[in-house]
Amino acid sequence: MVFSTLTADRERGFLDGQFLIAMPGMADSNFHRTVIYVCAHSPAGAMGFIINRSQPVSFADVLQHLKLIDRQDAIMLPERARDFPIQCGGPVESGRGFVLHSDDYLSDSSIPVSDDISLTATLDIVRAISAGRGPRRATMMLGYAGWGAGQLEAEIAGNGWLNCPASEDLIFDRGLDSKYERALARMGVSPAMLSMDAGHA
């Protein structure tokens, strides 16, 4: 899986830093009306995070699960930490947390995804956020979306996805319910314009 090769010195693929927007004919219900931010794309496969699906857990729940705080400590968290967004990043390893964040926070384990956005999947960033010392913009993703070699390219060719350059504002925007329409609007497309079937010349 490409996730294991997601390193700071990797060569970026042509879909790195792109949005994938699910087409209406998307067969996999895991990805119905999703917008995915691609973090790594190579001949080995691809990985990314759904950016418009909520998760029914709070940051305090995550901290308690990791045994970083107890229930009584939860009310003492800084307001920004109490309100820190947790989202469903995808169906793969859904119990594992990843933090997508602005590049003003870096640790030894942070991996640059684009010129402005990094990914950190270690406890140091969770501790920093809980103490109010985290990055300016960030969201935690539980799980990720992954594709094997050639799989994503085949899905794009089969009219499963549209792709376009990502927007940092849209990645970190808290209005999840309207992200699908807004991502399409960046391409000048409305949902009503999308066909359920692949178009072939």
Short mmCIF file of N, CA and C in Angstrom, two decimals, residues 21-101:
data_model
loop_
_atom_site.label_atom_id
_atom_site.label_comp_id
_atom_site.label_asym_id
_atom_site.label_seq_id
_atom_site.Cartn_x
_atom_site.Cartn_y
_atom_site.Cartn_z
N ILE A 21 -13.60 14.18 -6.72
CA ILE A 21 -15.01 14.44 -6.46
C ILE A 21 -15.80 13.28 -7.05
N ALA A 22 -16.54 12.57 -6.19
CA ALA A 22 -17.25 11.37 -6.65
C ALA A 22 -18.35 11.73 -7.65
N MET A 23 -18.39 10.99 -8.72
CA MET A 23 -19.45 11.14 -9.72
C MET A 23 -20.72 10.42 -9.23
N PRO A 24 -21.89 10.81 -9.76
CA PRO A 24 -23.14 10.18 -9.31
C PRO A 24 -23.17 8.67 -9.49
N GLY A 25 -22.45 8.16 -10.49
CA GLY A 25 -22.46 6.72 -10.74
C GLY A 25 -21.50 5.93 -9.87
N MET A 26 -20.86 6.57 -8.89
CA MET A 26 -19.91 5.88 -8.01
C MET A 26 -20.58 4.65 -7.38
N ALA A 27 -20.06 3.46 -7.67
CA ALA A 27 -20.68 2.23 -7.20
C ALA A 27 -20.44 1.96 -5.72
N ASP A 28 -19.31 2.42 -5.19
CA ASP A 28 -18.95 2.13 -3.80
C ASP A 28 -19.65 3.12 -2.88
N SER A 29 -20.56 2.62 -2.03
CA SER A 29 -21.33 3.50 -1.15
C SER A 29 -20.45 4.23 -0.14
N ASN A 30 -19.23 3.71 0.12
CA ASN A 30 -18.30 4.41 1.01
C ASN A 30 -17.96 5.80 0.49
N PHE A 31 -18.11 5.99 -0.83
CA PHE A 31 -17.64 7.24 -1.44
C PHE A 31 -18.75 8.06 -2.10
N HIS A 32 -20.01 7.73 -1.82
CA HIS A 32 -21.13 8.48 -2.39
C HIS A 32 -21.04 9.95 -1.98
N ARG A 33 -21.03 10.87 -2.96
CA ARG A 33 -20.99 12.32 -2.74
C ARG A 33 -19.80 12.75 -1.87
N THR A 34 -18.67 12.10 -2.05
CA THR A 34 -17.50 12.48 -1.27
C THR A 34 -16.57 13.39 -2.06
N VAL A 35 -15.82 14.17 -1.28
CA VAL A 35 -14.68 14.93 -1.80
C VAL A 35 -13.46 14.39 -1.06
N ILE A 36 -12.45 13.97 -1.81
CA ILE A 36 -11.27 13.37 -1.21
C ILE A 36 -10.05 14.22 -1.54
N TYR A 37 -9.24 14.46 -0.52
CA TYR A 37 -7.97 15.15 -0.71
C TYR A 37 -6.88 14.10 -0.86
N VAL A 38 -6.25 14.05 -2.02
CA VAL A 38 -5.22 13.03 -2.30
C VAL A 38 -3.89 13.48 -1.68
N CYS A 39 -3.35 12.62 -0.82
CA CYS A 39 -2.08 12.94 -0.15
C CYS A 39 -0.89 12.26 -0.80
N ALA A 40 -1.13 11.14 -1.46
CA ALA A 40 -0.02 10.42 -2.09
C ALA A 40 -0.53 9.63 -3.27
N HIS A 41 0.19 9.73 -4.39
CA HIS A 41 -0.17 8.99 -5.59
C HIS A 41 1.11 8.58 -6.28
N SER A 42 1.24 7.30 -6.54
CA SER A 42 2.44 6.76 -7.18
C SER A 42 2.05 5.51 -7.94
N PRO A 43 3.00 4.90 -8.67
CA PRO A 43 2.68 3.64 -9.35
C PRO A 43 2.22 2.54 -8.37
N ALA A 44 2.57 2.68 -7.08
CA ALA A 44 2.18 1.67 -6.09
C ALA A 44 0.73 1.81 -5.66
N GLY A 45 0.11 2.96 -5.92
CA GLY A 45 -1.26 3.18 -5.48
C GLY A 45 -1.47 4.61 -5.03
N ALA A 46 -2.52 4.83 -4.27
CA ALA A 46 -2.84 6.19 -3.82
C ALA A 46 -3.52 6.15 -2.46
N MET A 47 -3.41 7.25 -1.74
CA MET A 47 -4.16 7.40 -0.48
C MET A 47 -4.62 8.84 -0.35
N GLY A 48 -5.71 9.01 0.37
CA GLY A 48 -6.23 10.34 0.61
C GLY A 48 -7.26 10.31 1.73
N PHE A 49 -7.90 11.45 1.97
CA PHE A 49 -8.86 11.57 3.06
C PHE A 49 -10.15 12.20 2.57
N ILE A 50 -11.26 11.59 2.95
CA ILE A 50 -12.56 12.21 2.70
C ILE A 50 -12.63 13.48 3.56
N ILE A 51 -13.00 14.61 2.96
CA ILE A 51 -13.01 15.86 3.72
C ILE A 51 -14.42 16.39 3.98
N ASN A 52 -15.45 15.59 3.66
CA ASN A 52 -16.81 16.10 3.86
C ASN A 52 -17.72 15.09 4.54
N ARG A 53 -17.15 14.29 5.44
CA ARG A 53 -17.96 13.32 6.18
C ARG A 53 -17.67 13.44 7.68
N SER A 54 -18.71 13.64 8.45
CA SER A 54 -18.55 13.86 9.89
C SER A 54 -18.30 12.55 10.63
N GLN A 55 -17.86 12.68 11.85
CA GLN A 55 -17.56 11.54 12.72
C GLN A 55 -18.21 11.83 14.08
N PRO A 56 -18.97 10.89 14.64
CA PRO A 56 -19.70 11.19 15.88
C PRO A 56 -18.87 11.05 17.15
N VAL A 57 -17.61 11.47 17.09
CA VAL A 57 -16.78 11.49 18.30
C VAL A 57 -16.15 12.88 18.43
N SER A 58 -15.81 13.23 19.65
CA SER A 58 -15.17 14.53 19.89
C SER A 58 -13.67 14.34 20.12
N PHE A 59 -12.95 15.46 20.09
CA PHE A 59 -11.52 15.40 20.37
C PHE A 59 -11.28 14.91 21.79
N ALA A 60 -12.14 15.32 22.73
CA ALA A 60 -12.03 14.83 24.12
C ALA A 60 -12.19 13.32 24.17
N ASP A 61 -13.11 12.77 23.36
CA ASP A 61 -13.27 11.31 23.30
C ASP A 61 -11.97 10.64 22.84
N VAL A 62 -11.34 11.23 21.82
CA VAL A 62 -10.08 10.68 21.30
C VAL A 62 -9.00 10.72 22.38
N LEU A 63 -8.89 11.84 23.07
CA LEU A 63 -7.87 11.97 24.12
C LEU A 63 -8.10 10.96 25.25
N GLN A 64 -9.38 10.74 25.60
CA GLN A 64 -9.67 9.75 26.64
C GLN A 64 -9.35 8.34 26.15
N HIS A 65 -9.69 8.05 24.90
CA HIS A 65 -9.39 6.73 24.34
C HIS A 65 -7.88 6.47 24.34
N LEU A 66 -7.09 7.51 24.07
CA LEU A 66 -5.63 7.38 24.05
C LEU A 66 -5.02 7.46 25.45
N LYS A 67 -5.91 7.63 26.45
CA LYS A 67 -5.49 7.74 27.86
C LYS A 67 -4.56 8.93 28.11
N LEU A 68 -4.77 10.02 27.34
CA LEU A 68 -3.99 11.24 27.54
C LEU A 68 -4.66 12.14 28.57
N ILE A 69 -5.97 11.99 28.73
CA ILE A 69 -6.71 12.70 29.77
C ILE A 69 -7.76 11.75 30.33
N ASP A 70 -8.32 12.10 31.51
CA ASP A 70 -9.47 11.36 32.00
C ASP A 70 -10.71 12.23 31.83
N ARG A 71 -11.86 11.68 32.17
CA ARG A 71 -13.13 12.36 31.93
C ARG A 71 -13.18 13.74 32.61
N GLN A 72 -12.63 13.83 33.82
CA GLN A 72 -12.66 15.10 34.55
C GLN A 72 -11.81 16.17 33.86
N ASP A 73 -10.72 15.73 33.22
CA ASP A 73 -9.82 16.69 32.57
C ASP A 73 -10.44 17.28 31.29
N ALA A 74 -11.43 16.61 30.73
CA ALA A 74 -11.99 17.03 29.45
C ALA A 74 -12.54 18.45 29.52
N ILE A 75 -13.15 18.82 30.64
CA ILE A 75 -13.74 20.17 30.75
C ILE A 75 -12.67 21.25 30.90
N MET A 76 -11.43 20.84 31.18
CA MET A 76 -10.33 21.81 31.35
C MET A 76 -9.59 22.07 30.03
N LEU A 77 -9.96 21.38 28.97
CA LEU A 77 -9.29 21.60 27.68
C LEU A 77 -9.52 23.03 27.20
N PRO A 78 -8.53 23.63 26.51
CA PRO A 78 -8.77 24.94 25.89
C PRO A 78 -9.95 24.84 24.92
N GLU A 79 -10.68 25.93 24.75
CA GLU A 79 -11.87 25.91 23.91
C GLU A 79 -11.56 25.41 22.51
N ARG A 80 -10.43 25.84 21.96
CA ARG A 80 -10.07 25.41 20.59
C ARG A 80 -9.88 23.90 20.51
N ALA A 81 -9.35 23.31 21.59
CA ALA A 81 -9.18 21.85 21.60
C ALA A 81 -10.52 21.15 21.78
N ARG A 82 -11.39 21.68 22.63
CA ARG A 82 -12.72 21.07 22.82
C ARG A 82 -13.50 21.06 21.52
N ASP A 83 -13.28 22.07 20.69
CA ASP A 83 -14.03 22.24 19.45
C ASP A 83 -13.28 21.68 18.23
N PHE A 84 -12.17 20.99 18.47
CA PHE A 84 -11.32 20.53 17.37
C PHE A 84 -12.07 19.51 16.52
N PRO A 85 -12.07 19.69 15.17
CA PRO A 85 -12.88 18.82 14.32
C PRO A 85 -12.29 17.42 14.12
N ILE A 86 -13.18 16.44 14.21
CA ILE A 86 -12.85 15.05 13.93
C ILE A 86 -13.74 14.61 12.77
N GLN A 87 -13.15 14.04 11.74
CA GLN A 87 -13.92 13.61 10.58
C GLN A 87 -13.61 12.16 10.22
N CYS A 88 -14.50 11.58 9.44
CA CYS A 88 -14.28 10.24 8.88
C CYS A 88 -13.40 10.39 7.66
N GLY A 89 -12.16 9.93 7.74
CA GLY A 89 -11.23 10.10 6.63
C GLY A 89 -11.35 9.04 5.55
N GLY A 90 -11.98 7.90 5.89
CA GLY A 90 -12.12 6.84 4.91
C GLY A 90 -12.31 5.49 5.57
N PRO A 91 -12.58 4.47 4.78
CA PRO A 91 -12.91 3.15 5.33
C PRO A 91 -11.72 2.29 5.74
N VAL A 92 -10.49 2.70 5.38
CA VAL A 92 -9.31 1.89 5.70
C VAL A 92 -8.75 2.33 7.07
N GLU A 93 -8.50 1.34 7.94
CA GLU A 93 -7.94 1.62 9.28
C GLU A 93 -8.72 2.74 9.97
N SER A 94 -10.04 2.55 10.09
CA SER A 94 -10.90 3.62 10.61
C SER A 94 -10.68 3.92 12.09
N GLY A 95 -9.91 3.09 12.78
CA GLY A 95 -9.60 3.38 14.17
C GLY A 95 -8.30 4.16 14.34
N ARG A 96 -7.66 4.48 13.24
CA ARG A 96 -6.37 5.16 13.29
C ARG A 96 -6.55 6.64 12.96
N GLY A 97 -5.88 7.51 13.71
CA GLY A 97 -6.04 8.95 13.52
C GLY A 97 -4.89 9.58 12.77
N PHE A 98 -5.22 10.53 11.91
CA PHE A 98 -4.25 11.29 11.12
C PHE A 98 -4.66 12.76 11.24
N VAL A 99 -3.69 13.65 11.36
CA VAL A 99 -4.00 15.08 11.41
C VAL A 99 -3.46 15.75 10.16
N LEU A 100 -4.37 16.30 9.36
CA LEU A 100 -4.01 17.16 8.23
C LEU A 100 -3.92 18.57 8.78
N HIS A 101 -2.85 19.29 8.45
CA HIS A 101 -2.69 20.59 9.09
C HIS A 101 -1.85 21.55 8.24
#
